[in-house]
């Protein structure tokens, strides 16, 4: 009888609410641990995490199929460099080396992609005063040969950068990047001689390019 009583004492207790067994000697501050299995969904998440870890290690560290966090960070830093910096980047043991190419802002761009971007900047920011085809409204006509503040490319760049506050022309420096200003100024040079409908009367002096 004594042996039966001892064995009965060693049997795990049952929780009357869940009918689960208590873990012997696992009690703290009145809280007892039940000897039940975790829910299936938690087990599924655990196994899935382990499987994902193995796939991740194999893909990124053994097969090198994809950029690690450091490479992604370096690429994001490159993407954050202002557009006006023409860059050629190489990655070595020491990280990223940026080689910059100096841009000549005294010469208009002739690349179709740059002119298309310039046209977009013009439509967004300039057309409200100069109209969509540059024929002029509040601002002067940009399609004729007459210019109020000089018609050289450097003059156009200067006016866009610094503005003419007394005439309502704001300074775009700081609102547009140097490359965007270069692009829109280059696009404006393509408007000269296009003869849009209902152009504004000429203003200023006729600009004659100096002989080369």
JSON list of C-alpha atoms in Angstrom, two decimals:
[
{"chain": "A", "resi": 1, "resn": "UNK", "atom": "CA", "xyz": [0.00, 0.00, 0.00]},
{"chain": "A", "resi": 2, "resn": "UNK", "atom": "CA", "xyz": [2.84, 2.39, 0.83]},
{"chain": "A", "resi": 3, "resn": "UNK", "atom": "CA", "xyz": [4.44, 1.78, -2.58]},
{"chain": "A", "resi": 4, "resn": "UNK", "atom": "CA", "xyz": [1.11, 2.51, -4.29]},
{"chain": "A", "resi": 5, "resn": "UNK", "atom": "CA", "xyz": [0.78, 5.77, -2.34]},
{"chain": "A", "resi": 6, "resn": "UNK", "atom": "CA", "xyz": [4.32, 6.82, -3.29]},
{"chain": "A", "resi": 7, "resn": "UNK", "atom": "CA", "xyz": [3.62, 6.12, -6.96]},
{"chain": "A", "resi": 8, "resn": "UNK", "atom": "CA", "xyz": [0.39, 8.10, -6.69]},
{"chain": "A", "resi": 9, "resn": "UNK", "atom": "CA", "xyz": [2.31, 11.07, -5.29]},
{"chain": "A", "resi": 10, "resn": "UNK", "atom": "CA", "xyz": [4.77, 10.94, -8.22]},
{"chain": "A", "resi": 11, "resn": "UNK", "atom": "CA", "xyz": [1.97, 11.14, -10.77]},
{"chain": "A", "resi": 12, "resn": "UNK", "atom": "CA", "xyz": [1.64, 14.61, -12.38]},
{"chain": "A", "resi": 13, "resn": "UNK", "atom": "CA", "xyz": [-1.24, 16.76, -11.24]},
{"chain": "A", "resi": 14, "resn": "UNK", "atom": "CA", "xyz": [-4.03, 17.65, -13.66]},
{"chain": "A", "resi": 15, "resn": "UNK", "atom": "CA", "xyz": [-5.28, 21.18, -14.28]},
{"chain": "A", "resi": 16, "resn": "UNK", "atom": "CA", "xyz": [-9.06, 21.03, -13.71]},
{"chain": "A", "resi": 17, "resn": "UNK", "atom": "CA", "xyz": [-9.73, 23.74, -16.33]},
{"chain": "A", "resi": 18, "resn": "UNK", "atom": "CA", "xyz": [-7.80, 22.34, -19.27]},
{"chain": "A", "resi": 19, "resn": "UNK", "atom": "CA", "xyz": [-7.22, 18.74, -18.19]},
{"chain": "A", "resi": 20, "resn": "UNK", "atom": "CA", "xyz": [-3.55, 19.24, -19.03]},
{"chain": "A", "resi": 21, "resn": "UNK", "atom": "CA", "xyz": [-0.80, 17.90, -16.81]},
{"chain": "A", "resi": 22, "resn": "UNK", "atom": "CA", "xyz": [1.28, 20.25, -14.69]},
{"chain": "A", "resi": 23, "resn": "UNK", "atom": "CA", "xyz": [5.07, 20.09, -15.05]},
{"chain": "A", "resi": 24, "resn": "UNK", "atom": "CA", "xyz": [6.41, 18.92, -11.69]},
{"chain": "A", "resi": 25, "resn": "UNK", "atom": "CA", "xyz": [8.34, 21.52, -9.69]},
{"chain": "A", "resi": 26, "resn": "UNK", "atom": "CA", "xyz": [7.76, 24.26, -12.31]},
{"chain": "A", "resi": 27, "resn": "UNK", "atom": "CA", "xyz": [6.06, 26.88, -10.20]},
{"chain": "A", "resi": 28, "resn": "UNK", "atom": "CA", "xyz": [6.87, 30.54, -9.63]},
{"chain": "A", "resi": 29, "resn": "UNK", "atom": "CA", "xyz": [4.81, 33.11, -7.76]},
{"chain": "A", "resi": 30, "resn": "UNK", "atom": "CA", "xyz": [1.78, 30.85, -7.86]},
{"chain": "A", "resi": 31, "resn": "UNK", "atom": "CA", "xyz": [2.05, 30.25, -11.62]},
{"chain": "A", "resi": 32, "resn": "UNK", "atom": "CA", "xyz": [2.46, 26.66, -12.75]},
{"chain": "A", "resi": 33, "resn": "UNK", "atom": "CA", "xyz": [3.59, 25.41, -16.15]},
{"chain": "A", "resi": 34, "resn": "UNK", "atom": "CA", "xyz": [1.39, 23.04, -18.11]},
{"chain": "A", "resi": 35, "resn": "UNK", "atom": "CA", "xyz": [2.94, 20.11, -19.95]},
{"chain": "A", "resi": 36, "resn": "UNK", "atom": "CA", "xyz": [1.05, 20.72, -23.20]},
{"chain": "A", "resi": 37, "resn": "UNK", "atom": "CA", "xyz": [2.37, 21.10, -26.71]},
{"chain": "A", "resi": 38, "resn": "UNK", "atom": "CA", "xyz": [2.56, 24.51, -28.40]},
{"chain": "A", "resi": 39, "resn": "UNK", "atom": "CA", "xyz": [-0.19, 25.32, -30.94]},
{"chain": "A", "resi": 40, "resn": "UNK", "atom": "CA", "xyz": [0.36, 24.02, -34.46]},
{"chain": "A", "resi": 41, "resn": "UNK", "atom": "CA", "xyz": [0.64, 27.52, -35.96]},
{"chain": "A", "resi": 42, "resn": "UNK", "atom": "CA", "xyz": [3.49, 28.45, -33.61]},
{"chain": "A", "resi": 43, "resn": "UNK", "atom": "CA", "xyz": [5.32, 25.26, -34.52]},
{"chain": "A", "resi": 44, "resn": "UNK", "atom": "CA", "xyz": [4.76, 26.05, -38.20]},
{"chain": "A", "resi": 45, "resn": "UNK", "atom": "CA", "xyz": [6.26, 29.55, -37.76]},
{"chain": "A", "resi": 46, "resn": "UNK", "atom": "CA", "xyz": [9.30, 28.14, -35.94]},
{"chain": "A", "resi": 47, "resn": "UNK", "atom": "CA", "xyz": [9.97, 25.51, -38.60]},
{"chain": "A", "resi": 48, "resn": "UNK", "atom": "CA", "xyz": [9.38, 28.06, -41.36]},
{"chain": "A", "resi": 49, "resn": "UNK", "atom": "CA", "xyz": [11.87, 30.46, -39.76]},
{"chain": "A", "resi": 50, "resn": "UNK", "atom": "CA", "xyz": [14.51, 27.76, -39.58]},
{"chain": "A", "resi": 51, "resn": "UNK", "atom": "CA", "xyz": [13.91, 26.83, -43.23]},
{"chain": "A", "resi": 52, "resn": "UNK", "atom": "CA", "xyz": [14.08, 30.50, -44.27]},
{"chain": "A", "resi": 53, "resn": "UNK", "atom": "CA", "xyz": [17.39, 30.93, -42.40]},
{"chain": "A", "resi": 54, "resn": "UNK", "atom": "CA", "xyz": [18.95, 27.99, -44.27]},
{"chain": "A", "resi": 55, "resn": "UNK", "atom": "CA", "xyz": [17.72, 29.30, -47.64]},
{"chain": "A", "resi": 56, "resn": "UNK", "atom": "CA", "xyz": [18.95, 32.83, -46.84]},
{"chain": "A", "resi": 57, "resn": "UNK", "atom": "CA", "xyz": [22.42, 31.62, -45.84]},
{"chain": "A", "resi": 58, "resn": "UNK", "atom": "CA", "xyz": [22.70, 29.41, -48.91]},
{"chain": "A", "resi": 59, "resn": "UNK", "atom": "CA", "xyz": [21.54, 32.11, -51.33]},
{"chain": "A", "resi": 60, "resn": "UNK", "atom": "CA", "xyz": [23.42, 35.14, -50.01]},
{"chain": "A", "resi": 61, "resn": "UNK", "atom": "CA", "xyz": [26.55, 33.58, -48.49]},
{"chain": "A", "resi": 62, "resn": "UNK", "atom": "CA", "xyz": [27.22, 30.44, -50.51]},
{"chain": "A", "resi": 63, "resn": "UNK", "atom": "CA", "xyz": [25.82, 31.24, -53.97]},
{"chain": "A", "resi": 64, "resn": "UNK", "atom": "CA", "xyz": [26.21, 35.07, -53.70]},
{"chain": "A", "resi": 65, "resn": "UNK", "atom": "CA", "xyz": [22.83, 35.50, -55.41]},
{"chain": "A", "resi": 66, "resn": "UNK", "atom": "CA", "xyz": [21.87, 38.98, -54.23]},
{"chain": "A", "resi": 67, "resn": "UNK", "atom": "CA", "xyz": [23.24, 41.98, -52.34]},
{"chain": "A", "resi": 68, "resn": "UNK", "atom": "CA", "xyz": [23.90, 41.83, -48.64]},
{"chain": "A", "resi": 69, "resn": "UNK", "atom": "CA", "xyz": [22.83, 44.70, -46.39]},
{"chain": "A", "resi": 70, "resn": "UNK", "atom": "CA", "xyz": [26.19, 46.46, -46.71]},
{"chain": "A", "resi": 71, "resn": "UNK", "atom": "CA", "xyz": [26.00, 46.41, -50.53]},
{"chain": "A", "resi": 72, "resn": "UNK", "atom": "CA", "xyz": [22.39, 47.65, -50.45]},
{"chain": "A", "resi": 73, "resn": "UNK", "atom": "CA", "xyz": [23.40, 50.49, -48.12]},
{"chain": "A", "resi": 74, "resn": "UNK", "atom": "CA", "xyz": [26.27, 51.49, -50.39]},
{"chain": "A", "resi": 75, "resn": "UNK", "atom": "CA", "xyz": [23.95, 51.50, -53.42]},
{"chain": "A", "resi": 76, "resn": "UNK", "atom": "CA", "xyz": [21.44, 53.68, -51.58]},
{"chain": "A", "resi": 77, "resn": "UNK", "atom": "CA", "xyz": [24.22, 56.11, -50.71]},
{"chain": "A", "resi": 78, "resn": "UNK", "atom": "CA", "xyz": [25.13, 56.27, -54.39]},
{"chain": "A", "resi": 79, "resn": "UNK", "atom": "CA", "xyz": [21.51, 56.90, -55.33]},
{"chain": "A", "resi": 80, "resn": "UNK", "atom": "CA", "xyz": [21.38, 59.78, -52.86]},
{"chain": "A", "resi": 81, "resn": "UNK", "atom": "CA", "xyz": [24.21, 61.66, -54.58]},
{"chain": "A", "resi": 82, "resn": "UNK", "atom": "CA", "xyz": [22.86, 64.76, -56.36]},
{"chain": "A", "resi": 83, "resn": "UNK", "atom": "CA", "xyz": [22.10, 64.33, -60.05]},
{"chain": "A", "resi": 84, "resn": "UNK", "atom": "CA", "xyz": [24.58, 67.01, -61.10]},
{"chain": "A", "resi": 85, "resn": "UNK", "atom": "CA", "xyz": [27.49, 64.79, -60.07]},
{"chain": "A", "resi": 86, "resn": "UNK", "atom": "CA", "xyz": [28.33, 62.48, -62.94]},
{"chain": "A", "resi": 87, "resn": "UNK", "atom": "CA", "xyz": [29.55, 59.38, -61.21]},
{"chain": "A", "resi": 88, "resn": "UNK", "atom": "CA", "xyz": [31.40, 56.18, -61.87]},
{"chain": "A", "resi": 89, "resn": "UNK", "atom": "CA", "xyz": [31.49, 54.02, -58.77]},
{"chain": "A", "resi": 90, "resn": "UNK", "atom": "CA", "xyz": [33.56, 50.97, -58.01]},
{"chain": "A", "resi": 91, "resn": "UNK", "atom": "CA", "xyz": [33.38, 48.84, -54.91]},
{"chain": "A", "resi": 92, "resn": "UNK", "atom": "CA", "xyz": [36.51, 47.41, -53.38]},
{"chain": "A", "resi": 93, "resn": "UNK", "atom": "CA", "xyz": [37.73, 46.26, -50.01]},
{"chain": "A", "resi": 94, "resn": "UNK", "atom": "CA", "xyz": [37.82, 49.83, -48.79]},
{"chain": "A", "resi": 95, "resn": "UNK", "atom": "CA", "xyz": [34.19, 50.47, -49.79]},
{"chain": "A", "resi": 96, "resn": "UNK", "atom": "CA", "xyz": [33.02, 52.83, -52.53]},
{"chain": "A", "resi": 97, "resn": "UNK", "atom": "CA", "xyz": [35.18, 55.16, -54.56]},
{"chain": "A", "resi": 98, "resn": "UNK", "atom": "CA", "xyz": [33.36, 57.96, -56.40]},
{"chain": "A", "resi": 99, "resn": "UNK", "atom": "CA", "xyz": [34.98, 59.40, -59.49]},
{"chain": "A", "resi": 100, "resn": "UNK", "atom": "CA", "xyz": [33.35, 62.66, -60.56]},
{"chain": "A", "resi": 101, "resn": "UNK", "atom": "CA", "xyz": [33.34, 64.20, -64.01]},
{"chain": "A", "resi": 102, "resn": "UNK", "atom": "CA", "xyz": [33.21, 67.99, -64.13]},
{"chain": "A", "resi": 103, "resn": "UNK", "atom": "CA", "xyz": [30.17, 69.30, -66.01]},
{"chain": "A", "resi": 104, "resn": "UNK", "atom": "CA", "xyz": [30.52, 72.35, -68.28]},
{"chain": "A", "resi": 105, "resn": "UNK", "atom": "CA", "xyz": [27.44, 74.45, -67.53]},
{"chain": "A", "resi": 106, "resn": "UNK", "atom": "CA", "xyz": [28.35, 77.02, -70.20]},
{"chain": "A", "resi": 107, "resn": "UNK", "atom": "CA", "xyz": [27.40, 74.64, -73.02]},
{"chain": "A", "resi": 108, "resn": "UNK", "atom": "CA", "xyz": [23.81, 73.51, -73.67]},
{"chain": "A", "resi": 109, "resn": "UNK", "atom": "CA", "xyz": [23.05, 69.81, -73.54]},
{"chain": "A", "resi": 110, "resn": "UNK", "atom": "CA", "xyz": [22.07, 68.06, -76.76]},
{"chain": "A", "resi": 111, "resn": "UNK", "atom": "CA", "xyz": [21.23, 64.60, -75.44]},
{"chain": "A", "resi": 112, "resn": "UNK", "atom": "CA", "xyz": [17.59, 63.67, -76.11]},
{"chain": "A", "resi": 113, "resn": "UNK", "atom": "CA", "xyz": [17.09, 62.30, -72.61]},
{"chain": "A", "resi": 114, "resn": "UNK", "atom": "CA", "xyz": [18.39, 65.51, -71.02]},
{"chain": "A", "resi": 115, "resn": "UNK", "atom": "CA", "xyz": [16.22, 67.66, -73.27]},
{"chain": "A", "resi": 116, "resn": "UNK", "atom": "CA", "xyz": [13.18, 65.54, -72.44]},
{"chain": "A", "resi": 117, "resn": "UNK", "atom": "CA", "xyz": [13.85, 66.05, -68.73]},
{"chain": "A", "resi": 118, "resn": "UNK", "atom": "CA", "xyz": [14.30, 69.77, -69.38]},
{"chain": "A", "resi": 119, "resn": "UNK", "atom": "CA", "xyz": [10.93, 69.85, -71.18]},
{"chain": "A", "resi": 120, "resn": "UNK", "atom": "CA", "xyz": [9.33, 68.19, -68.16]},
{"chain": "A", "resi": 121, "resn": "UNK", "atom": "CA", "xyz": [10.85, 70.75, -65.77]},
{"chain": "A", "resi": 122, "resn": "UNK", "atom": "CA", "xyz": [9.67, 73.55, -68.09]},
{"chain": "A", "resi": 123, "resn": "UNK", "atom": "CA", "xyz": [6.12, 72.20, -68.23]},
{"chain": "A", "resi": 124, "resn": "UNK", "atom": "CA", "xyz": [5.98, 71.87, -64.45]},
{"chain": "A", "resi": 125, "resn": "UNK", "atom": "CA", "xyz": [7.60, 75.12, -63.39]},
{"chain": "A", "resi": 126, "resn": "UNK", "atom": "CA", "xyz": [7.91, 77.57, -66.30]},
{"chain": "A", "resi": 127, "resn": "UNK", "atom": "CA", "xyz": [4.84, 77.11, -68.51]},
{"chain": "A", "resi": 128, "resn": "UNK", "atom": "CA", "xyz": [2.59, 78.97, -66.07]},
{"chain": "A", "resi": 129, "resn": "UNK", "atom": "CA", "xyz": [4.36, 82.25, -66.98]},
{"chain": "A", "resi": 130, "resn": "UNK", "atom": "CA", "xyz": [5.81, 81.46, -70.41]},
{"chain": "A", "resi": 131, "resn": "UNK", "atom": "CA", "xyz": [3.05, 79.12, -71.67]},
{"chain": "A", "resi": 132, "resn": "UNK", "atom": "CA", "xyz": [3.51, 75.56, -72.81]},
{"chain": "A", "resi": 133, "resn": "UNK", "atom": "CA", "xyz": [5.30, 76.41, -76.08]},
{"chain": "A", "resi": 134, "resn": "UNK", "atom": "CA", "xyz": [7.32, 79.29, -74.66]},
{"chain": "A", "resi": 135, "resn": "UNK", "atom": "CA", "xyz": [5.31, 81.98, -76.49]},
{"chain": "A", "resi": 136, "resn": "UNK", "atom": "CA", "xyz": [5.08, 84.12, -73.35]},
{"chain": "A", "resi": 137, "resn": "UNK", "atom": "CA", "xyz": [2.31, 85.30, -71.06]},
{"chain": "A", "resi": 138, "resn": "UNK", "atom": "CA", "xyz": [3.35, 87.06, -67.85]},
{"chain": "A", "resi": 139, "resn": "UNK", "atom": "CA", "xyz": [6.92, 86.14, -68.69]},
{"chain": "A", "resi": 140, "resn": "UNK", "atom": "CA", "xyz": [8.56, 87.07, -72.01]},
{"chain": "A", "resi": 141, "resn": "UNK", "atom": "CA", "xyz": [8.41, 85.15, -75.25]},
{"chain": "A", "resi": 142, "resn": "UNK", "atom": "CA", "xyz": [11.22, 82.60, -75.31]},
{"chain": "A", "resi": 143, "resn": "UNK", "atom": "CA", "xyz": [10.88, 81.65, -78.96]},
{"chain": "A", "resi": 144, "resn": "UNK", "atom": "CA", "xyz": [12.06, 84.87, -80.63]},
{"chain": "A", "resi": 145, "resn": "UNK", "atom": "CA", "xyz": [15.54, 86.39, -80.86]},
{"chain": "A", "resi": 146, "resn": "UNK", "atom": "CA", "xyz": [14.90, 89.17, -78.35]},
{"chain": "A", "resi": 147, "resn": "UNK", "atom": "CA", "xyz": [16.06, 88.91, -74.77]},
{"chain": "A", "resi": 148, "resn": "UNK", "atom": "CA", "xyz": [15.68, 91.31, -71.85]},
{"chain": "A", "resi": 149, "resn": "UNK", "atom": "CA", "xyz": [18.66, 90.10, -69.83]},
{"chain": "A", "resi": 150, "resn": "UNK", "atom": "CA", "xyz": [20.89, 88.64, -72.53]},
{"chain": "A", "resi": 151, "resn": "UNK", "atom": "CA", "xyz": [20.38, 85.70, -74.82]},
{"chain": "A", "resi": 152, "resn": "UNK", "atom": "CA", "xyz": [23.59, 83.72, -74.42]},
{"chain": "A", "resi": 153, "resn": "UNK", "atom": "CA", "xyz": [23.37, 80.33, -72.79]},
{"chain": "A", "resi": 154, "resn": "UNK", "atom": "CA", "xyz": [25.27, 81.62, -69.77]},
{"chain": "A", "resi": 155, "resn": "UNK", "atom": "CA", "xyz": [22.75, 84.47, -69.48]},
{"chain": "A", "resi": 156, "resn": "UNK", "atom": "CA", "xyz": [19.84, 82.01, -69.54]},
{"chain": "A", "resi": 157, "resn": "UNK", "atom": "CA", "xyz": [21.49, 79.85, -66.88]},
{"chain": "A", "resi": 158, "resn": "UNK", "atom": "CA", "xyz": [22.15, 82.92, -64.73]},
{"chain": "A", "resi": 159, "resn": "UNK", "atom": "CA", "xyz": [18.56, 84.18, -64.93]},
{"chain": "A", "resi": 160, "resn": "UNK", "atom": "CA", "xyz": [17.13, 80.77, -64.03]},
{"chain": "A", "resi": 161, "resn": "UNK", "atom": "CA", "xyz": [19.52, 80.47, -61.09]},
{"chain": "A", "resi": 162, "resn": "UNK", "atom": "CA", "xyz": [19.16, 83.96, -59.63]},
{"chain": "A", "resi": 163, "resn": "UNK", "atom": "CA", "xyz": [15.78, 85.09, -60.99]},
{"chain": "A", "resi": 164, "resn": "UNK", "atom": "CA", "xyz": [14.53, 88.65, -61.53]},
{"chain": "A", "resi": 165, "resn": "UNK", "atom": "CA", "xyz": [12.54, 89.27, -58.37]},
{"chain": "A", "resi": 166, "resn": "UNK", "atom": "CA", "xyz": [11.27, 92.72, -59.37]},
{"chain": "A", "resi": 167, "resn": "UNK", "atom": "CA", "xyz": [9.60, 91.19, -62.43]},
{"chain": "A", "resi": 168, "resn": "UNK", "atom": "CA", "xyz": [8.21, 88.13, -60.69]},
{"chain": "A", "resi": 169, "resn": "UNK", "atom": "CA", "xyz": [10.87, 85.68, -61.88]},
{"chain": "A", "resi": 170, "resn": "UNK", "atom": "CA", "xyz": [11.89, 83.66, -58.84]},
{"chain": "A", "resi": 171, "resn": "UNK", "atom": "CA", "xyz": [15.36, 82.21, -58.28]},
{"chain": "A", "resi": 172, "resn": "UNK", "atom": "CA", "xyz": [15.23, 78.50, -59.00]},
{"chain": "A", "resi": 173, "resn": "UNK", "atom": "CA", "xyz": [18.61, 77.79, -57.44]},
{"chain": "A", "resi": 174, "resn": "UNK", "atom": "CA", "xyz": [17.93, 75.67, -54.38]},
{"chain": "A", "resi": 175, "resn": "UNK", "atom": "CA", "xyz": [14.57, 74.50, -55.72]},
{"chain": "A", "resi": 176, "resn": "UNK", "atom": "CA", "xyz": [15.97, 72.73, -58.76]},
{"chain": "A", "resi": 177, "resn": "UNK", "atom": "CA", "xyz": [19.26, 70.88, -58.90]},
{"chain": "A", "resi": 178, "resn": "UNK", "atom": "CA", "xyz": [22.10, 72.26, -61.00]},
{"chain": "A", "resi": 179, "resn": "UNK", "atom": "CA", "xyz": [21.53, 69.49, -63.51]},
{"chain": "A", "resi": 180, "resn": "UNK", "atom": "CA", "xyz": [17.81, 70.25, -63.76]},
{"chain": "A", "resi": 181, "resn": "UNK", "atom": "CA", "xyz": [18.58, 73.93, -64.38]},
{"chain": "A", "resi": 182, "resn": "UNK", "atom": "CA", "xyz": [21.12, 72.89, -67.02]},
{"chain": "A", "resi": 183, "resn": "UNK", "atom": "CA", "xyz": [18.51, 70.66, -68.65]},
{"chain": "A", "resi": 184, "resn": "UNK", "atom": "CA", "xyz": [15.72, 73.24, -68.70]},
{"chain": "A", "resi": 185, "resn": "UNK", "atom": "CA", "xyz": [18.04, 75.98, -69.97]},
{"chain": "A", "resi": 186, "resn": "UNK", "atom": "CA", "xyz": [19.16, 73.65, -72.76]},
{"chain": "A", "resi": 187, "resn": "UNK", "atom": "CA", "xyz": [15.53, 72.92, -73.60]},
{"chain": "A", "resi": 188, "resn": "UNK", "atom": "CA", "xyz": [14.76, 76.66, -73.78]},
{"chain": "A", "resi": 189, "resn": "UNK", "atom": "CA", "xyz": [17.43, 77.10, -76.44]},
{"chain": "A", "resi": 190, "resn": "UNK", "atom": "CA", "xyz": [15.51, 74.63, -78.63]},
{"chain": "A", "resi": 191, "resn": "UNK", "atom": "CA", "xyz": [12.40, 76.85, -78.48]},
{"chain": "A", "resi": 192, "resn": "UNK", "atom": "CA", "xyz": [14.04, 79.76, -80.33]},
{"chain": "A", "resi": 193, "resn": "UNK", "atom": "CA", "xyz": [12.62, 80.04, -83.85]},
{"chain": "A", "resi": 194, "resn": "UNK", "atom": "CA", "xyz": [9.75, 77.58, -83.31]},
{"chain": "A", "resi": 195, "resn": "UNK", "atom": "CA", "xyz": [7.04, 80.22, -84.07]},
{"chain": "A", "resi": 196, "resn": "UNK", "atom": "CA", "xyz": [4.21, 79.04, -81.78]},
{"chain": "A", "resi": 197, "resn": "UNK", "atom": "CA", "xyz": [0.68, 80.49, -82.16]},
{"chain": "A", "resi": 198, "resn": "UNK", "atom": "CA", "xyz": [-0.13, 83.88, -80.59]},
{"chain": "A", "resi": 199, "resn": "UNK", "atom": "CA", "xyz": [3.39, 84.77, -79.47]},
{"chain": "A", "resi": 200, "resn": "UNK", "atom": "CA", "xyz": [3.96, 87.68, -77.13]},
{"chain": "A", "resi": 201, "resn": "UNK", "atom": "CA", "xyz": [5.53, 90.77, -78.70]},
{"chain": "A", "resi": 202, "resn": "UNK", "atom": "CA", "xyz": [9.33, 90.90, -78.65]},
{"chain": "A", "resi": 203, "resn": "UNK", "atom": "CA", "xyz": [10.93, 92.47, -75.57]},
{"chain": "A", "resi": 204, "resn": "UNK", "atom": "CA", "xyz": [14.49, 93.57, -74.95]},
{"chain": "A", "resi": 205, "resn": "UNK", "atom": "CA", "xyz": [17.25, 93.52, -77.52]},
{"chain": "A", "resi": 206, "resn": "UNK", "atom": "CA", "xyz": [17.94, 91.16, -80.35]},
{"chain": "A", "resi": 207, "resn": "UNK", "atom": "CA", "xyz": [20.65, 88.72, -79.41]},
{"chain": "A", "resi": 208, "resn": "UNK", "atom": "CA", "xyz": [23.33, 87.97, -81.96]},
{"chain": "A", "resi": 209, "resn": "UNK", "atom": "CA", "xyz": [25.67, 85.13, -81.09]},
{"chain": "A", "resi": 210, "resn": "UNK", "atom": "CA", "xyz": [29.35, 86.15, -81.34]},
{"chain": "A", "resi": 211, "resn": "UNK", "atom": "CA", "xyz": [31.26, 84.78, -84.30]},
{"chain": "A", "resi": 212, "resn": "UNK", "atom": "CA", "xyz": [33.31, 81.72, -83.46]}
]
